[in-house]
Amino acid sequence: MSLLVVGSMAYDAVETPFDNIKEALGGSAMFFASAASYFTAVNLVAVVGDDFNLDDINFLRHKNVNLDGLLIEKGETFRWGGRYLDNMIDRETLYTKLGVFETFKPVLPEHYKNSTFIFLANIQPDLQYNIVQQIDKPKFVAMDTMNFWITGTTEQLKKTLAVVDCLIINDSEVRLLSGENNIFVGARVIQNMGPQTLIVKKGEHGSILIHNNAYFICPAVPVEQLYDPTGAGDTFAGGFMGYLAMADDLAEINLRRAVVTGTVMASFCVESFSADRLKSLQESEIRERITRLLNLIKVEPDNHWLTTSERVLV
C-alpha cells in the first residue's frame, strides 16, 4: 500500500556536548521517509529553496522514495539551529529561519491522491486538514502537532483531529490539549475529538499506544551511543507508519508491532547526526534490534500468578 508524508525539508545546525555540525540535512519529511522506506514505498511532499543541493537527497531516490512532490521555490531553504544540554534531552533553539517553508501550501500530485496511509508532520493544522481533503480514500491518517498549534490554533486543530485516525504527541502536549493532568484521562478526552489511536511519546522512557480501550507500553531501546536526538520523533513515525503500510492491516497487534518498529528506527537515528545512520542500515541490524527490544518486554508467567485451574494447564 502507498504511504504519503507531508512535512519539511531543512538544513540543521546542531550543537551537542560532544560535537557540532552545520548544514546537516534535516526536516520532518526527510527523517520520516528515511525510516519508512525500509518497509514500503513513500510519496514525499515538502518544499525547499533554490539554494538546496539536490545531491543531498540522492539517497532517498535510491530508497524507494518518490520525490515528485518536492517543490523547489525561489528563496532560502528552511534552516534551524539548536544546542543540546549535557543531559541530551533539553535543548535550546538558537535560530529558526523558515524561508520558503513559511508560505508552503502543499498541493498533492495527482498520482499521490490514491495514497492510503498518510502522515501529516508538524505543520499548520489548516494545511493538514486541506491535505486530507485531497486524498481519495485514505485508510489510516496519522498526524503530529506541537504546543504552538495547540495554544494558537485550537479550533482549527480540533477540526483537523476530527478527520484523522491517529495523533502522535508527547505527554506534556496531551495534558495541554486535553486539560487533564492524567495522560490516560487526557487520552480519552482527545479520543472524543476524533482520533481513536494515540501514541504518547515519552522520550528516553519510550511511548504508550492507546487504541480504542487498549493500551501498549513500549520502552525505548537502551542506547549507549547517544549522539544527536534531532529527528527521533519523525523517525519513530516513519517506522510506525512504514510498518503499518507494509502490513496493510490495522489490527491491534499490528499497531503494537508498528510501535516496536518505530521505536527501533528511532534508536538508530540518535546514533548519528542527521540521517547518517539511517542511510546505511542493514535489514539484519533492524531485525536484531527488534529482537533485542522484544526481549526487554517479554516475561513468562509464574505459577504463583495463576489460578489453580490455570496451573493444571501449564
PDB file of C-alpha atoms in Angstrom:
ATOM      1  CA  MET A   1       0.000   0.000   0.000  1.00  0.00           C
ATOM      2  CA  SER A   2       1.157   3.565  -0.649  1.00  0.00           C
ATOM      3  CA  LEU A   3       2.395   5.860   2.107  1.00  0.00           C
ATOM      4  CA  LEU A   4       2.348   9.659   1.907  1.00  0.00           C
ATOM      5  CA  VAL A   5       4.256  12.102   4.108  1.00  0.00           C
ATOM      6  CA  VAL A   6       3.786  15.868   4.072  1.00  0.00           C
ATOM      7  CA  GLY A   7       6.317  17.849   6.070  1.00  0.00           C
ATOM      8  CA  SER A   8       9.529  19.828   5.949  1.00  0.00           C
ATOM      9  CA  MET A   9      12.948  19.501   4.354  1.00  0.00           C
ATOM     10  CA  ALA A  10      15.601  21.591   6.072  1.00  0.00           C
ATOM     11  CA  TYR A  11      19.211  22.270   6.894  1.00  0.00           C
ATOM     12  CA  ASP A  12      20.079  21.976  10.581  1.00  0.00           C
ATOM     13  CA  ALA A  13      22.932  23.289  12.684  1.00  0.00           C
ATOM     14  CA  VAL A  14      23.227  21.129  15.792  1.00  0.00           C
ATOM     15  CA  GLU A  15      25.470  21.508  18.826  1.00  0.00           C
ATOM     16  CA  THR A  16      25.851  18.742  21.399  1.00  0.00           C
ATOM     17  CA  PRO A  17      28.266  18.330  24.326  1.00  0.00           C
ATOM     18  CA  PHE A  18      30.312  16.017  22.096  1.00  0.00           C
ATOM     19  CA  ASP A  19      30.369  17.609  18.659  1.00  0.00           C
ATOM     20  CA  ASN A  20      28.616  20.012  16.315  1.00  0.00           C
ATOM     21  CA  ILE A  21      27.571  20.141  12.683  1.00  0.00           C
ATOM     22  CA  LYS A  22      26.325  22.785  10.258  1.00  0.00           C
ATOM     23  CA  GLU A  23      24.155  22.499   7.146  1.00  0.00           C
ATOM     24  CA  ALA A  24      23.094  18.971   8.067  1.00  0.00           C
ATOM     25  CA  LEU A  25      20.142  17.606   6.145  1.00  0.00           C
ATOM     26  CA  GLY A  26      17.046  17.666   8.350  1.00  0.00           C
ATOM     27  CA  GLY A  27      13.308  18.188   8.352  1.00  0.00           C
ATOM     28  CA  SER A  28      10.365  16.020   9.356  1.00  0.00           C
ATOM     29  CA  ALA A  29       9.686  14.620   5.886  1.00  0.00           C
ATOM     30  CA  MET A  30      13.328  13.650   5.406  1.00  0.00           C
ATOM     31  CA  PHE A  31      13.614  11.766   8.708  1.00  0.00           C
ATOM     32  CA  PHE A  32      10.220  10.113   8.219  1.00  0.00           C
ATOM     33  CA  ALA A  33      10.970   8.940   4.679  1.00  0.00           C
ATOM     34  CA  SER A  34      14.443   7.701   5.626  1.00  0.00           C
ATOM     35  CA  ALA A  35      12.891   5.312   8.149  1.00  0.00           C
ATOM     36  CA  ALA A  36       9.655   4.367   6.373  1.00  0.00           C
ATOM     37  CA  SER A  37      11.403   3.485   3.110  1.00  0.00           C
ATOM     38  CA  TYR A  38      12.860   0.341   4.703  1.00  0.00           C
ATOM     39  CA  PHE A  39       9.339  -1.089   4.754  1.00  0.00           C
ATOM     40  CA  THR A  40       7.351   0.452   1.900  1.00  0.00           C
ATOM     41  CA  ALA A  41       7.411   2.988  -0.921  1.00  0.00           C
ATOM     42  CA  VAL A  42       6.986   6.596   0.208  1.00  0.00           C
ATOM     43  CA  ASN A  43       5.438   9.581  -1.567  1.00  0.00           C
ATOM     44  CA  LEU A  44       7.041  12.749  -0.188  1.00  0.00           C
ATOM     45  CA  VAL A  45       5.681  16.302  -0.208  1.00  0.00           C
ATOM     46  CA  ALA A  46       7.856  19.185   1.002  1.00  0.00           C
ATOM     47  CA  VAL A  47       9.341  22.469  -0.176  1.00  0.00           C
ATOM     48  CA  VAL A  48      12.934  23.689  -0.483  1.00  0.00           C
ATOM     49  CA  GLY A  49      14.548  26.861  -1.742  1.00  0.00           C
ATOM     50  CA  ASP A  50      16.660  27.296  -4.842  1.00  0.00           C
ATOM     51  CA  ASP A  51      19.731  27.137  -2.584  1.00  0.00           C
ATOM     52  CA  PHE A  52      19.037  23.472  -1.808  1.00  0.00           C
ATOM     53  CA  ASN A  53      21.582  20.914  -3.018  1.00  0.00           C
ATOM     54  CA  LEU A  54      19.573  18.133  -4.650  1.00  0.00           C
ATOM     55  CA  ASP A  55      22.564  15.805  -4.379  1.00  0.00           C
ATOM     56  CA  ASP A  56      21.888  15.723  -0.633  1.00  0.00           C
ATOM     57  CA  ILE A  57      18.754  13.653  -1.200  1.00  0.00           C
ATOM     58  CA  ASN A  58      20.053  11.219  -3.802  1.00  0.00           C
ATOM     59  CA  PHE A  59      19.993   8.537  -1.120  1.00  0.00           C
ATOM     60  CA  LEU A  60      16.208   8.975  -0.867  1.00  0.00           C
ATOM     61  CA  ARG A  61      15.808   8.438  -4.607  1.00  0.00           C
ATOM     62  CA  HIS A  62      17.593   5.120  -4.194  1.00  0.00           C
ATOM     63  CA  LYS A  63      15.470   4.132  -1.189  1.00  0.00           C
ATOM     64  CA  ASN A  64      12.037   3.860  -2.790  1.00  0.00           C
ATOM     65  CA  VAL A  65      11.067   7.478  -2.043  1.00  0.00           C
ATOM     66  CA  ASN A  66       9.094   9.323  -4.725  1.00  0.00           C
ATOM     67  CA  LEU A  67      10.156  12.985  -4.806  1.00  0.00           C
ATOM     68  CA  ASP A  68       7.631  14.219  -7.370  1.00  0.00           C
ATOM     69  CA  GLY A  69       6.003  16.230  -4.583  1.00  0.00           C
ATOM     70  CA  LEU A  70       9.185  18.109  -3.641  1.00  0.00           C
ATOM     71  CA  LEU A  71       8.684  21.743  -4.630  1.00  0.00           C
ATOM     72  CA  ILE A  72      11.659  23.980  -5.406  1.00  0.00           C
ATOM     73  CA  GLU A  73      10.813  27.647  -4.971  1.00  0.00           C
ATOM     74  CA  LYS A  74      12.805  30.845  -5.237  1.00  0.00           C
ATOM     75  CA  GLY A  75      14.236  31.724  -1.855  1.00  0.00           C
ATOM     76  CA  GLU A  76      16.021  30.072   1.052  1.00  0.00           C
ATOM     77  CA  THR A  77      15.500  26.585   2.413  1.00  0.00           C
ATOM     78  CA  PHE A  78      14.143  26.225   5.955  1.00  0.00           C
ATOM     79  CA  ARG A  79      17.012  26.322   8.473  1.00  0.00           C
ATOM     80  CA  TRP A  80      17.056  25.508  12.177  1.00  0.00           C
ATOM     81  CA  GLY A  81      19.810  25.710  14.760  1.00  0.00           C
ATOM     82  CA  GLY A  82      19.768  24.129  18.205  1.00  0.00           C
ATOM     83  CA  ARG A  83      22.007  23.308  21.154  1.00  0.00           C
ATOM     84  CA  TYR A  84      21.539  20.259  23.391  1.00  0.00           C
ATOM     85  CA  LEU A  85      22.418  20.493  27.061  1.00  0.00           C
ATOM     86  CA  ASP A  86      24.546  17.948  28.904  1.00  0.00           C
ATOM     87  CA  ASN A  87      21.612  15.608  29.568  1.00  0.00           C
ATOM     88  CA  MET A  88      20.965  15.384  25.796  1.00  0.00           C
ATOM     89  CA  ILE A  89      17.234  15.823  26.478  1.00  0.00           C
ATOM     90  CA  ASP A  90      16.793  19.542  26.999  1.00  0.00           C
ATOM     91  CA  ARG A  91      17.731  21.834  24.144  1.00  0.00           C
ATOM     92  CA  GLU A  92      17.578  25.488  23.230  1.00  0.00           C
ATOM     93  CA  THR A  93      16.712  26.812  19.809  1.00  0.00           C
ATOM     94  CA  LEU A  94      19.399  29.158  18.504  1.00  0.00           C
ATOM     95  CA  TYR A  95      17.508  30.268  15.411  1.00  0.00           C
ATOM     96  CA  THR A  96      14.635  29.351  13.108  1.00  0.00           C
ATOM     97  CA  LYS A  97      14.632  30.666   9.543  1.00  0.00           C
ATOM     98  CA  LEU A  98      11.522  29.409   7.788  1.00  0.00           C
ATOM     99  CA  GLY A  99      12.465  30.630   4.313  1.00  0.00           C
ATOM    100  CA  VAL A 100      10.160  29.218   1.636  1.00  0.00           C
ATOM    101  CA  PHE A 101       8.542  26.938   4.211  1.00  0.00           C
ATOM    102  CA  GLU A 102       6.742  29.975   5.665  1.00  0.00           C
ATOM    103  CA  THR A 103       4.437  30.189   2.638  1.00  0.00           C
ATOM    104  CA  PHE A 104       4.249  26.449   1.953  1.00  0.00           C
ATOM    105  CA  LYS A 105       0.830  25.452   0.591  1.00  0.00           C
ATOM    106  CA  PRO A 106       1.093  21.746  -0.226  1.00  0.00           C
ATOM    107  CA  VAL A 107      -0.760  20.518  -3.288  1.00  0.00           C
ATOM    108  CA  LEU A 108      -0.586  16.804  -4.000  1.00  0.00           C
ATOM    109  CA  PRO A 109       0.432  15.475  -7.414  1.00  0.00           C
ATOM    110  CA  GLU A 110      -2.461  13.553  -8.968  1.00  0.00           C
ATOM    111  CA  HIS A 111      -0.735  10.180  -8.570  1.00  0.00           C
ATOM    112  CA  TYR A 112      -0.276  10.847  -4.839  1.00  0.00           C
ATOM    113  CA  LYS A 113      -4.009  11.215  -4.219  1.00  0.00           C
ATOM    114  CA  ASN A 114      -4.598   7.467  -4.092  1.00  0.00           C
ATOM    115  CA  SER A 115      -2.213   7.070  -1.148  1.00  0.00           C
ATOM    116  CA  THR A 116      -3.891   5.054   1.591  1.00  0.00           C
ATOM    117  CA  PHE A 117      -1.609   5.650   4.569  1.00  0.00           C
ATOM    118  CA  ILE A 118      -0.974   9.309   5.353  1.00  0.00           C
ATOM    119  CA  PHE A 119       1.354  11.053   7.803  1.00  0.00           C
ATOM    120  CA  LEU A 120       0.871  14.757   8.400  1.00  0.00           C
ATOM    121  CA  ALA A 121       4.030  16.067  10.011  1.00  0.00           C
ATOM    122  CA  ASN A 122       4.162  19.097  12.290  1.00  0.00           C
ATOM    123  CA  ILE A 123       2.742  21.876  10.105  1.00  0.00           C
ATOM    124  CA  GLN A 124      -0.216  24.255  10.434  1.00  0.00           C
ATOM    125  CA  PRO A 125      -3.457  22.387  11.251  1.00  0.00           C
ATOM    126  CA  ASP A 126      -5.337  24.060   8.389  1.00  0.00           C
ATOM    127  CA  LEU A 127      -2.744  22.727   5.929  1.00  0.00           C
ATOM    128  CA  GLN A 128      -3.056  19.273   7.469  1.00  0.00           C
ATOM    129  CA  TYR A 129      -6.831  19.425   7.061  1.00  0.00           C
ATOM    130  CA  ASN A 130      -6.561  20.515   3.418  1.00  0.00           C
ATOM    131  CA  ILE A 131      -4.244  17.615   2.652  1.00  0.00           C
ATOM    132  CA  VAL A 132      -6.749  15.096   3.985  1.00  0.00           C
ATOM    133  CA  GLN A 133      -9.396  16.631   1.726  1.00  0.00           C
ATOM    134  CA  GLN A 134      -7.156  15.953  -1.300  1.00  0.00           C
ATOM    135  CA  ILE A 135      -6.894  12.211  -0.636  1.00  0.00           C
ATOM    136  CA  ASP A 136      -9.321   9.936  -2.479  1.00  0.00           C
ATOM    137  CA  LYS A 137      -9.846   7.111   0.039  1.00  0.00           C
ATOM    138  CA  PRO A 138      -7.444   7.269   2.976  1.00  0.00           C
ATOM    139  CA  LYS A 139      -7.253   4.116   5.079  1.00  0.00           C
ATOM    140  CA  PHE A 140      -5.247   5.462   8.036  1.00  0.00           C
ATOM    141  CA  VAL A 141      -4.271   9.076   8.652  1.00  0.00           C
ATOM    142  CA  ALA A 142      -1.809   9.989  11.409  1.00  0.00           C
ATOM    143  CA  MET A 143      -0.677  13.461  12.406  1.00  0.00           C
ATOM    144  CA  ASP A 144       1.821  15.257  14.605  1.00  0.00           C
ATOM    145  CA  THR A 145       1.391  18.629  16.277  1.00  0.00           C
ATOM    146  CA  MET A 146       3.026  20.809  18.927  1.00  0.00           C
ATOM    147  CA  ASN A 147       2.317  23.277  21.737  1.00  0.00           C
ATOM    148  CA  PHE A 148       2.333  26.268  19.372  1.00  0.00           C
ATOM    149  CA  TRP A 149      -0.616  24.922  17.366  1.00  0.00           C
ATOM    150  CA  ILE A 150      -2.439  23.637  20.458  1.00  0.00           C
ATOM    151  CA  THR A 151      -2.499  27.069  22.090  1.00  0.00           C
ATOM    152  CA  GLY A 152      -2.554  29.297  18.999  1.00  0.00           C
ATOM    153  CA  THR A 153      -4.895  27.484  16.590  1.00  0.00           C
ATOM    154  CA  THR A 154      -7.050  25.398  18.918  1.00  0.00           C
ATOM    155  CA  GLU A 155     -10.256  25.371  16.875  1.00  0.00           C
ATOM    156  CA  GLN A 156      -8.510  24.589  13.591  1.00  0.00           C
ATOM    157  CA  LEU A 157      -6.562  21.823  15.311  1.00  0.00           C
ATOM    158  CA  LYS A 158      -9.792  20.287  16.630  1.00  0.00           C
ATOM    159  CA  LYS A 159     -11.269  20.444  13.121  1.00  0.00           C
ATOM    160  CA  THR A 160      -8.263  18.509  11.828  1.00  0.00           C
ATOM    161  CA  LEU A 161      -8.352  15.992  14.673  1.00  0.00           C
ATOM    162  CA  ALA A 162     -11.915  15.148  13.654  1.00  0.00           C
ATOM    163  CA  VAL A 163     -10.722  13.769  10.287  1.00  0.00           C
ATOM    164  CA  VAL A 164      -7.644  11.772  11.352  1.00  0.00           C
ATOM    165  CA  ASP A 165      -7.254   8.311  12.877  1.00  0.00           C
ATOM    166  CA  CYS A 166      -4.091   8.728  14.916  1.00  0.00           C
ATOM    167  CA  LEU A 167      -2.363  11.507  16.855  1.00  0.00           C
ATOM    168  CA  ILE A 168       1.317  11.261  17.788  1.00  0.00           C
ATOM    169  CA  ILE A 169       2.290  13.700  20.561  1.00  0.00           C
ATOM    170  CA  ASN A 170       4.282  13.816  23.790  1.00  0.00           C
ATOM    171  CA  ASP A 171       2.902  13.605  27.311  1.00  0.00           C
ATOM    172  CA  SER A 172       3.038  17.352  28.013  1.00  0.00           C
ATOM    173  CA  GLU A 173       1.072  18.012  24.811  1.00  0.00           C
ATOM    174  CA  VAL A 174      -1.587  15.522  25.908  1.00  0.00           C
ATOM    175  CA  ARG A 175      -2.037  17.500  29.115  1.00  0.00           C
ATOM    176  CA  LEU A 176      -2.135  20.817  27.265  1.00  0.00           C
ATOM    177  CA  LEU A 177      -4.614  19.685  24.619  1.00  0.00           C
ATOM    178  CA  SER A 178      -6.932  17.804  26.973  1.00  0.00           C
ATOM    179  CA  GLY A 179      -6.704  19.994  30.069  1.00  0.00           C
ATOM    180  CA  GLU A 180      -6.153  16.844  32.146  1.00  0.00           C
ATOM    181  CA  ASN A 181      -3.084  16.100  34.262  1.00  0.00           C
ATOM    182  CA  ASN A 182      -3.534  12.341  33.974  1.00  0.00           C
ATOM    183  CA  ILE A 183      -2.449  11.340  30.468  1.00  0.00           C
ATOM    184  CA  PHE A 184      -4.789   8.337  30.377  1.00  0.00           C
ATOM    185  CA  VAL A 185      -7.771  10.520  31.241  1.00  0.00           C
ATOM    186  CA  GLY A 186      -6.448  13.113  28.802  1.00  0.00           C
ATOM    187  CA  ALA A 187      -6.228  10.488  26.075  1.00  0.00           C
ATOM    188  CA  ARG A 188      -9.944   9.780  26.451  1.00  0.00           C
ATOM    189  CA  VAL A 189     -10.690  13.478  26.047  1.00  0.00           C
ATOM    190  CA  ILE A 190      -8.629  13.581  22.846  1.00  0.00           C
ATOM    191  CA  GLN A 191     -10.268  10.417  21.515  1.00  0.00           C
ATOM    192  CA  ASN A 192     -13.588  12.207  21.833  1.00  0.00           C
ATOM    193  CA  MET A 193     -12.170  14.836  19.463  1.00  0.00           C
ATOM    194  CA  GLY A 194     -11.709  12.224  16.730  1.00  0.00           C
ATOM    195  CA  PRO A 195      -8.594  10.018  16.646  1.00  0.00           C
ATOM    196  CA  GLN A 196      -9.120   6.640  18.307  1.00  0.00           C
ATOM    197  CA  THR A 197      -5.407   5.855  18.232  1.00  0.00           C
ATOM    198  CA  LEU A 198      -2.903   7.909  20.208  1.00  0.00           C
ATOM    199  CA  ILE A 199       0.815   7.444  20.601  1.00  0.00           C
ATOM    200  CA  VAL A 200       2.154   9.311  23.602  1.00  0.00           C
ATOM    201  CA  LYS A 201       5.908   9.831  23.262  1.00  0.00           C
ATOM    202  CA  LYS A 202       7.931   9.851  26.478  1.00  0.00           C
ATOM    203  CA  GLY A 203      11.429  10.341  25.091  1.00  0.00           C
ATOM    204  CA  GLU A 204      14.038   8.123  26.714  1.00  0.00           C
ATOM    205  CA  HIS A 205      11.220   6.283  28.529  1.00  0.00           C
ATOM    206  CA  GLY A 206       9.577   5.023  25.345  1.00  0.00           C
ATOM    207  CA  SER A 207       5.955   5.504  24.324  1.00  0.00           C
ATOM    208  CA  ILE A 208       2.380   4.494  25.090  1.00  0.00           C
ATOM    209  CA  LEU A 209      -0.025   3.262  22.428  1.00  0.00           C
ATOM    210  CA  ILE A 210      -3.676   3.891  23.235  1.00  0.00           C
ATOM    211  CA  HIS A 211      -6.018   2.301  20.713  1.00  0.00           C
ATOM    212  CA  ASN A 212      -9.727   2.401  21.498  1.00  0.00           C
ATOM    213  CA  ASN A 213      -9.755   0.879  25.012  1.00  0.00           C
ATOM    214  CA  ALA A 214      -6.450  -0.989  24.735  1.00  0.00           C
ATOM    215  CA  TYR A 215      -3.009   0.037  25.970  1.00  0.00           C
ATOM    216  CA  PHE A 216       0.515  -0.977  24.996  1.00  0.00           C
ATOM    217  CA  ILE A 217       3.556   0.433  26.750  1.00  0.00           C
ATOM    218  CA  CYS A 218       6.851   0.139  24.883  1.00  0.00           C
ATOM    219  CA  PRO A 219      10.189   1.121  26.422  1.00  0.00           C
ATOM    220  CA  ALA A 220      12.920   2.829  24.460  1.00  0.00           C
ATOM    221  CA  VAL A 221      15.842   0.761  23.243  1.00  0.00           C
ATOM    222  CA  PRO A 222      18.788   1.307  25.623  1.00  0.00           C
ATOM    223  CA  VAL A 223      21.262   3.346  23.585  1.00  0.00           C
ATOM    224  CA  GLU A 224      24.800   3.880  24.831  1.00  0.00           C
ATOM    225  CA  GLN A 225      25.931   5.859  21.789  1.00  0.00           C
ATOM    226  CA  LEU A 226      23.531   8.810  22.039  1.00  0.00           C
ATOM    227  CA  TYR A 227      24.872  11.296  19.501  1.00  0.00           C
ATOM    228  CA  ASP A 228      22.014  13.545  18.343  1.00  0.00           C
ATOM    229  CA  PRO A 229      18.296  13.204  19.221  1.00  0.00           C
ATOM    230  CA  THR A 230      17.197  15.543  16.403  1.00  0.00           C
ATOM    231  CA  GLY A 231      14.601  13.876  14.204  1.00  0.00           C
ATOM    232  CA  ALA A 232      13.990  10.906  16.501  1.00  0.00           C
ATOM    233  CA  GLY A 233      10.249  11.604  16.739  1.00  0.00           C
ATOM    234  CA  ASP A 234       9.784  11.800  12.974  1.00  0.00           C
ATOM    235  CA  THR A 235      11.938   8.702  12.539  1.00  0.00           C
ATOM    236  CA  PHE A 236       9.683   6.897  15.017  1.00  0.00           C
ATOM    237  CA  ALA A 237       6.665   7.979  12.975  1.00  0.00           C
ATOM    238  CA  GLY A 238       8.362   6.732   9.810  1.00  0.00           C
ATOM    239  CA  GLY A 239       8.988   3.298  11.272  1.00  0.00           C
ATOM    240  CA  PHE A 240       5.470   3.158  12.715  1.00  0.00           C
ATOM    241  CA  MET A 241       3.676   4.171   9.519  1.00  0.00           C
ATOM    242  CA  GLY A 242       6.068   2.261   7.281  1.00  0.00           C
ATOM    243  CA  TYR A 243       5.312  -0.974   9.094  1.00  0.00           C
ATOM    244  CA  LEU A 244       1.546  -0.350   9.043  1.00  0.00           C
ATOM    245  CA  ALA A 245       1.574   0.375   5.311  1.00  0.00           C
ATOM    246  CA  MET A 246       3.601  -2.781   4.701  1.00  0.00           C
ATOM    247  CA  ALA A 247       1.212  -4.890   6.809  1.00  0.00           C
ATOM    248  CA  ASP A 248      -1.868  -3.182   5.339  1.00  0.00           C
ATOM    249  CA  ASP A 249      -3.802  -4.403   8.362  1.00  0.00           C
ATOM    250  CA  LEU A 250      -4.908  -2.206  11.264  1.00  0.00           C
ATOM    251  CA  ALA A 251      -5.455  -4.979  13.803  1.00  0.00           C
ATOM    252  CA  GLU A 252      -4.292  -4.025  17.296  1.00  0.00           C
ATOM    253  CA  ILE A 253      -1.394  -6.494  17.160  1.00  0.00           C
ATOM    254  CA  ASN A 254      -0.067  -4.720  14.066  1.00  0.00           C
ATOM    255  CA  LEU A 255      -0.336  -1.341  15.786  1.00  0.00           C
ATOM    256  CA  ARG A 256       1.785  -2.790  18.595  1.00  0.00           C
ATOM    257  CA  ARG A 257       4.305  -4.172  16.122  1.00  0.00           C
ATOM    258  CA  ALA A 258       4.382  -0.797  14.396  1.00  0.00           C
ATOM    259  CA  VAL A 259       5.222   0.922  17.694  1.00  0.00           C
ATOM    260  CA  VAL A 260       8.073  -1.538  18.233  1.00  0.00           C
ATOM    261  CA  THR A 261       9.320  -0.868  14.704  1.00  0.00           C
ATOM    262  CA  GLY A 262       9.166   2.898  15.171  1.00  0.00           C
ATOM    263  CA  THR A 263      10.994   2.628  18.486  1.00  0.00           C
ATOM    264  CA  VAL A 264      13.789   0.625  16.894  1.00  0.00           C
ATOM    265  CA  MET A 265      14.196   3.016  13.959  1.00  0.00           C
ATOM    266  CA  ALA A 266      14.370   5.991  16.331  1.00  0.00           C
ATOM    267  CA  SER A 267      17.126   4.246  18.287  1.00  0.00           C
ATOM    268  CA  PHE A 268      19.253   4.161  15.139  1.00  0.00           C
ATOM    269  CA  CYS A 269      18.521   7.812  14.346  1.00  0.00           C
ATOM    270  CA  VAL A 270      20.034   9.114  17.597  1.00  0.00           C
ATOM    271  CA  GLU A 271      23.343   7.365  16.920  1.00  0.00           C
ATOM    272  CA  SER A 272      24.463   9.969  14.368  1.00  0.00           C
ATOM    273  CA  PHE A 273      23.951  13.488  13.129  1.00  0.00           C
ATOM    274  CA  SER A 274      21.222  13.944  10.518  1.00  0.00           C
ATOM    275  CA  ALA A 275      20.121  10.679   8.897  1.00  0.00           C
ATOM    276  CA  ASP A 276      23.644   9.316   8.528  1.00  0.00           C
ATOM    277  CA  ARG A 277      22.904   6.144  10.490  1.00  0.00           C
ATOM    278  CA  LEU A 278      19.600   5.597   8.716  1.00  0.00           C
ATOM    279  CA  LYS A 279      21.239   5.808   5.289  1.00  0.00           C
ATOM    280  CA  SER A 280      23.406   2.738   5.797  1.00  0.00           C
ATOM    281  CA  LEU A 281      21.239   0.367   7.844  1.00  0.00           C
ATOM    282  CA  GLN A 282      21.142  -3.311   7.001  1.00  0.00           C
ATOM    283  CA  GLU A 283      17.906  -5.271   7.371  1.00  0.00           C
ATOM    284  CA  SER A 284      19.746  -7.680   9.651  1.00  0.00           C
ATOM    285  CA  GLU A 285      20.513  -4.803  12.041  1.00  0.00           C
ATOM    286  CA  ILE A 286      16.848  -3.843  12.190  1.00  0.00           C
ATOM    287  CA  ARG A 287      15.771  -7.438  12.855  1.00  0.00           C
ATOM    288  CA  GLU A 288      18.414  -7.882  15.550  1.00  0.00           C
ATOM    289  CA  ARG A 289      17.372  -4.736  17.368  1.00  0.00           C
ATOM    290  CA  ILE A 290      13.681  -5.621  17.159  1.00  0.00           C
ATOM    291  CA  THR A 291      14.513  -8.956  18.790  1.00  0.00           C
ATOM    292  CA  ARG A 292      16.522  -7.142  21.442  1.00  0.00           C
ATOM    293  CA  LEU A 293      13.615  -4.824  22.233  1.00  0.00           C
ATOM    294  CA  LEU A 294      11.091  -7.672  22.353  1.00  0.00           C
ATOM    295  CA  ASN A 295      13.320  -9.493  24.827  1.00  0.00           C
ATOM    296  CA  LEU A 296      13.211  -6.419  27.064  1.00  0.00           C
ATOM    297  CA  ILE A 297       9.432  -6.595  27.396  1.00  0.00           C
ATOM    298  CA  LYS A 298       8.990 -10.367  27.377  1.00  0.00           C
ATOM    299  CA  VAL A 299       8.288 -12.261  30.600  1.00  0.00           C
ATOM    300  CA  GLU A 300       6.907 -15.755  31.069  1.00  0.00           C
ATOM    301  CA  PRO A 301       4.085 -16.181  33.621  1.00  0.00           C
ATOM    302  CA  ASP A 302       4.977 -17.629  37.001  1.00  0.00           C
ATOM    303  CA  ASN A 303       2.814 -20.381  38.501  1.00  0.00           C
ATOM    304  CA  HIS A 304       2.181 -18.219  41.547  1.00  0.00           C
ATOM    305  CA  TRP A 305       0.384 -15.705  39.281  1.00  0.00           C
ATOM    306  CA  LEU A 306      -2.063 -18.309  38.005  1.00  0.00           C
ATOM    307  CA  THR A 307      -5.297 -19.696  39.386  1.00  0.00           C
ATOM    308  CA  THR A 308      -5.499 -23.376  40.350  1.00  0.00           C
ATOM    309  CA  SER A 309      -7.254 -24.285  37.090  1.00  0.00           C
ATOM    310  CA  GLU A 310      -4.692 -22.382  35.024  1.00  0.00           C
ATOM    311  CA  ARG A 311      -1.785 -24.146  36.754  1.00  0.00           C
ATOM    312  CA  VAL A 312      -3.150 -27.504  35.658  1.00  0.00           C
ATOM    313  CA  LEU A 313      -2.923 -26.374  32.036  1.00  0.00           C
ATOM    314  CA  VAL A 314       0.682 -25.190  32.277  1.00  0.00           C
TER     315      VAL A 314
END
